[in-house]
């Protein structure tokens, strides 16, 4: 009848301070069903309040949209808002227990971990008051037992507690375990005592009622230092008690067909289950509902896009596109041709295109996109190409100009617009765009600013869309007289279920084959933990390549000891411990949070903004390979004495970055020591070697992207994945997986597997407050597909959801929460 739970929470202020617990505030910790709606107190934000619970609670007047401040009072609502960003009843009810503790599951008091915060159900054995030796005042010592051991509670100068902590009283105690004179104790624990009725029931003969009580799971909530699990539990119960009948977003037939319970029943039994089986069914219901609401939102969005009409774009015989094709020095691969046809068909229609092209690095997506831009130019329209960084934008401009050749370039006038352009140049560029002199505009998000106007924007190409959200696409969309066609390019292969979820509003084209002439890339793991001597051989190998006139990249996870490159550093194993205990901080969530961080934003900042609670201190970069350390090391290395080395990372100014990239592209730099700035799109065919240091600190797809930077020309590429990760670690496993195949789709699959918690979507959607709670894209592909089918049936017939007001509400709530952030980002 006792249990111990380890909780992350430590202390909240003293509930019961001064007033003690009013009788009858036992709550579901004891009885399984809290009676708070009818009792007179609540422990909230650390103080017990005389909670004359609002009449509305009893009348059952809350809806999911009711503000928490109207239910819990301002203070508690504020505390919840600060801790989790919650505002409404629905927000709080979507705060699902992380796990459940069973009263039956005994953990001996004797084995209490030192220095950890624990929650214990126990009985008071003995109470003793004594005066302190060195100081004035008294100590109240309370010995409690859970039947397996004893523990001392100590209170200083709070003798009055003896009145309530009398022998035989049971309750739940929480605090941090310390040792005093060889004995374990909790100093000033928080506690909550069970009522007499509860206690006597539990002490008497085992009744059916008691058995039920013993089998009632206790929800353990994700909590913070300021709000404990049990406080959340009470607030949740209060909300549940006062909640009106909640309508079901799922159509009844769909629910029955899947043997799911009603939404209200699911909420009830996930928060206050009566049996151990309850949470599972509740989860299944809520998870399916999550998938279903999300798919409905995506399909609705897609339907809305398809209702718009725009200008169809046709290439002209003998026009730009024909001239370009005639001069193309190679044949398009079969995949490129197929995708080109899909795009051409979209462009020729008056429904705006929303298409994602996924294809390996180097599979020739840019060529395909450029052809689309030329078709638009043929019809008199303009295209913009959005790149995630200034470096890439500048590089795109160069390679587009090169591919076009001088004649076409002169007529189309490809133009760069970025935030870093000198004022005069920028003004000229803006004029050109507004006047329609240029048909091809390349740039970064600076293109989204109000001052950028177009004469006739026909097509938006977003390269490496992972860093562009839907709102950015939207900002550009409204710049056309009619909605422009949108083409999204990504080199990150996307498993089907992810595609369905993250890009559920886009059509998808895939370029799977690489151009035949592509040189191969050899990948090799350099496991320094096993073979430390290989380190030196890396640099000799690098020197050899340079002597043959080739170039190389050396990639580090951080810029210097103090700064992991914000927005670039990817955490590897270190995040996994967190993921295991807290789904909202899965490693992928952190990876994505880190990746999505605009340069210059601290990682912790991002984590905070996203509501990702990282319970570990930001990882020190002390043991990581850094750009600055490698610059120093390589400069000293005898084998590299005549090699020209430069650094590239996100802290350089855009000008400097651009200068370095140009110099590298021109062959004036042999070795580039860089962070993952070079991850996407950098195209230097003469680069043949890539050394990735601390490779285990990068994600699978990131490594794959990085590797794609070499072996782009005729020169075969070599990728050395250097790691100190030990045998058997996930880090090493990940690196070996990357070395084992060049197939991005296979790697995407492996990646999902290795992520375990694997909340790919939650990641992209920033682990934030209302991103998917129970749905894991990596594991619930079938559910997602099933939900999509059901959503499809409904949206097809009733795109406005007029016949499905509850579903419409759920979608609206989702969209409110996640805003544009959520949909279409990935
Ligand atoms: P991606 O954008 O998919 O990484 P790019 O379009 O930049 O790929 O193409 C990579 C390189 O391959 C470029 O130099 C491009 O000119 C070249 N390329 C593209 N398609 C082909 C093809 N079908 N045959 C030969 N080379 C190609
Ligand atoms: Mg590209």
PDB file of N, CA, C and O and ligand atoms in Angstrom, residues 360-367 392 395-396 399 463-464 489 491 680-683 709 712, ligand 2:
ATOM      1  N   UNK A 360      18.128  13.314 -53.158  1.00  0.00           N
ATOM      2  CA  UNK A 360      19.470  13.295 -52.611  1.00  0.00           C
ATOM      3  C   UNK A 360      20.222  14.579 -52.939  1.00  0.00           C
ATOM      4  O   UNK A 360      19.993  15.190 -53.970  1.00  0.00           O
ATOM      5  N   UNK A 361      21.150  14.869 -52.092  1.00  0.00           N
ATOM      6  CA  UNK A 361      22.122  15.910 -52.398  1.00  0.00           C
ATOM      7  C   UNK A 361      22.759  15.565 -53.748  1.00  0.00           C
ATOM      8  O   UNK A 361      23.154  14.427 -53.960  1.00  0.00           O
ATOM      9  N   UNK A 362      22.799  16.538 -54.646  1.00  0.00           N
ATOM     10  CA  UNK A 362      23.456  16.291 -55.927  1.00  0.00           C
ATOM     11  C   UNK A 362      22.591  15.540 -56.928  1.00  0.00           C
ATOM     12  O   UNK A 362      23.051  15.172 -58.002  1.00  0.00           O
ATOM     13  N   UNK A 363      21.344  15.313 -56.598  1.00  0.00           N
ATOM     14  CA  UNK A 363      20.486  14.578 -57.529  1.00  0.00           C
ATOM     15  C   UNK A 363      19.957  15.487 -58.634  1.00  0.00           C
ATOM     16  O   UNK A 363      19.302  15.042 -59.554  1.00  0.00           O
ATOM     17  N   UNK A 364      20.261  16.750 -58.540  1.00  0.00           N
ATOM     18  CA  UNK A 364      19.895  17.672 -59.599  1.00  0.00           C
ATOM     19  C   UNK A 364      18.553  18.364 -59.395  1.00  0.00           C
ATOM     20  O   UNK A 364      17.828  18.629 -60.347  1.00  0.00           O
ATOM     21  N   UNK A 365      18.242  18.694 -58.176  1.00  0.00           N
ATOM     22  CA  UNK A 365      16.993  19.401 -57.897  1.00  0.00           C
ATOM     23  C   UNK A 365      17.047  20.836 -58.401  1.00  0.00           C
ATOM     24  O   UNK A 365      16.078  21.357 -58.925  1.00  0.00           O
ATOM     25  N   UNK A 366      18.241  21.442 -58.222  1.00  0.00           N
ATOM     26  CA  UNK A 366      18.348  22.848 -58.586  1.00  0.00           C
ATOM     27  C   UNK A 366      18.104  23.040 -60.083  1.00  0.00           C
ATOM     28  O   UNK A 366      17.451  23.989 -60.503  1.00  0.00           O
ATOM     29  N   UNK A 367      18.623  22.124 -60.874  1.00  0.00           N
ATOM     30  CA  UNK A 367      18.415  22.217 -62.320  1.00  0.00           C
ATOM     31  C   UNK A 367      16.922  22.155 -62.638  1.00  0.00           C
ATOM     32  O   UNK A 367      16.402  22.940 -63.439  1.00  0.00           O
ATOM     33  N   UNK A 392      24.484  30.534 -48.982  1.00  0.00           N
ATOM     34  CA  UNK A 392      23.824  29.713 -49.995  1.00  0.00           C
ATOM     35  C   UNK A 392      23.142  30.556 -51.058  1.00  0.00           C
ATOM     36  O   UNK A 392      23.133  30.202 -52.227  1.00  0.00           O
ATOM     37  N   UNK A 395      25.761  31.690 -53.358  1.00  0.00           N
ATOM     38  CA  UNK A 395      26.234  30.572 -54.165  1.00  0.00           C
ATOM     39  C   UNK A 395      25.218  30.165 -55.225  1.00  0.00           C
ATOM     40  O   UNK A 395      25.568  29.860 -56.359  1.00  0.00           O
ATOM     41  N   UNK A 396      23.955  30.195 -54.860  1.00  0.00           N
ATOM     42  CA  UNK A 396      22.900  29.893 -55.827  1.00  0.00           C
ATOM     43  C   UNK A 396      22.948  30.870 -56.983  1.00  0.00           C
ATOM     44  O   UNK A 396      22.803  30.487 -58.135  1.00  0.00           O
ATOM     45  N   UNK A 399      25.790  29.947 -59.235  1.00  0.00           N
ATOM     46  CA  UNK A 399      25.649  28.738 -60.027  1.00  0.00           C
ATOM     47  C   UNK A 399      24.504  28.879 -61.039  1.00  0.00           C
ATOM     48  O   UNK A 399      24.565  28.332 -62.132  1.00  0.00           O
ATOM     49  N   UNK A 463      14.461  26.626 -51.142  1.00  0.00           N
ATOM     50  CA  UNK A 463      15.486  25.596 -51.112  1.00  0.00           C
ATOM     51  C   UNK A 463      15.740  25.178 -49.668  1.00  0.00           C
ATOM     52  O   UNK A 463      15.873  26.023 -48.796  1.00  0.00           O
ATOM     53  N   UNK A 464      15.835  23.896 -49.446  1.00  0.00           N
ATOM     54  CA  UNK A 464      16.081  23.387 -48.102  1.00  0.00           C
ATOM     55  C   UNK A 464      15.061  23.935 -47.141  1.00  0.00           C
ATOM     56  O   UNK A 464      15.352  24.644 -46.202  1.00  0.00           O
ATOM     57  N   UNK A 489      12.195  22.581 -52.163  1.00  0.00           N
ATOM     58  CA  UNK A 489      13.219  21.570 -52.413  1.00  0.00           C
ATOM     59  C   UNK A 489      13.811  21.096 -51.095  1.00  0.00           C
ATOM     60  O   UNK A 489      14.129  21.898 -50.233  1.00  0.00           O
ATOM     61  N   UNK A 491      16.696  18.173 -49.487  1.00  0.00           N
ATOM     62  CA  UNK A 491      17.634  17.073 -49.690  1.00  0.00           C
ATOM     63  C   UNK A 491      17.533  16.081 -48.551  1.00  0.00           C
ATOM     64  O   UNK A 491      18.227  15.078 -48.539  1.00  0.00           O
ATOM     65  N   UNK A 680      24.281  22.599 -46.006  1.00  0.00           N
ATOM     66  CA  UNK A 680      23.387  22.530 -47.154  1.00  0.00           C
ATOM     67  C   UNK A 680      23.935  23.211 -48.391  1.00  0.00           C
ATOM     68  O   UNK A 680      24.404  24.331 -48.339  1.00  0.00           O
ATOM     69  N   UNK A 681      23.849  22.527 -49.465  1.00  0.00           N
ATOM     70  CA  UNK A 681      23.972  23.171 -50.763  1.00  0.00           C
ATOM     71  C   UNK A 681      25.338  23.642 -51.234  1.00  0.00           C
ATOM     72  O   UNK A 681      25.496  23.961 -52.396  1.00  0.00           O
ATOM     73  N   UNK A 682      26.323  23.705 -50.363  1.00  0.00           N
ATOM     74  CA  UNK A 682      27.611  24.201 -50.821  1.00  0.00           C
ATOM     75  C   UNK A 682      28.155  23.284 -51.911  1.00  0.00           C
ATOM     76  O   UNK A 682      28.199  22.078 -51.764  1.00  0.00           O
ATOM     77  N   UNK A 683      28.514  23.891 -53.037  1.00  0.00           N
ATOM     78  CA  UNK A 683      28.832  23.096 -54.208  1.00  0.00           C
ATOM     79  C   UNK A 683      30.214  23.448 -54.755  1.00  0.00           C
ATOM     80  O   UNK A 683      30.371  24.408 -55.484  1.00  0.00           O
ATOM     81  N   UNK A 709      28.678  17.091 -49.579  1.00  0.00           N
ATOM     82  CA  UNK A 709      29.493  18.223 -50.055  1.00  0.00           C
ATOM     83  C   UNK A 709      30.718  17.760 -50.814  1.00  0.00           C
ATOM     84  O   UNK A 709      31.384  18.562 -51.451  1.00  0.00           O
ATOM     85  N   UNK A 712      31.274  15.688 -55.627  1.00  0.00           N
ATOM     86  CA  UNK A 712      30.257  16.314 -56.462  1.00  0.00           C
ATOM     87  C   UNK A 712      30.705  16.442 -57.914  1.00  0.00           C
ATOM     88  O   UNK A 712      29.887  16.647 -58.796  1.00  0.00           O
TER      89      UNK A 712
HETATM   90 MG1  LIG B   2      20.807  22.282 -54.419  1.00  0.00          MG
END
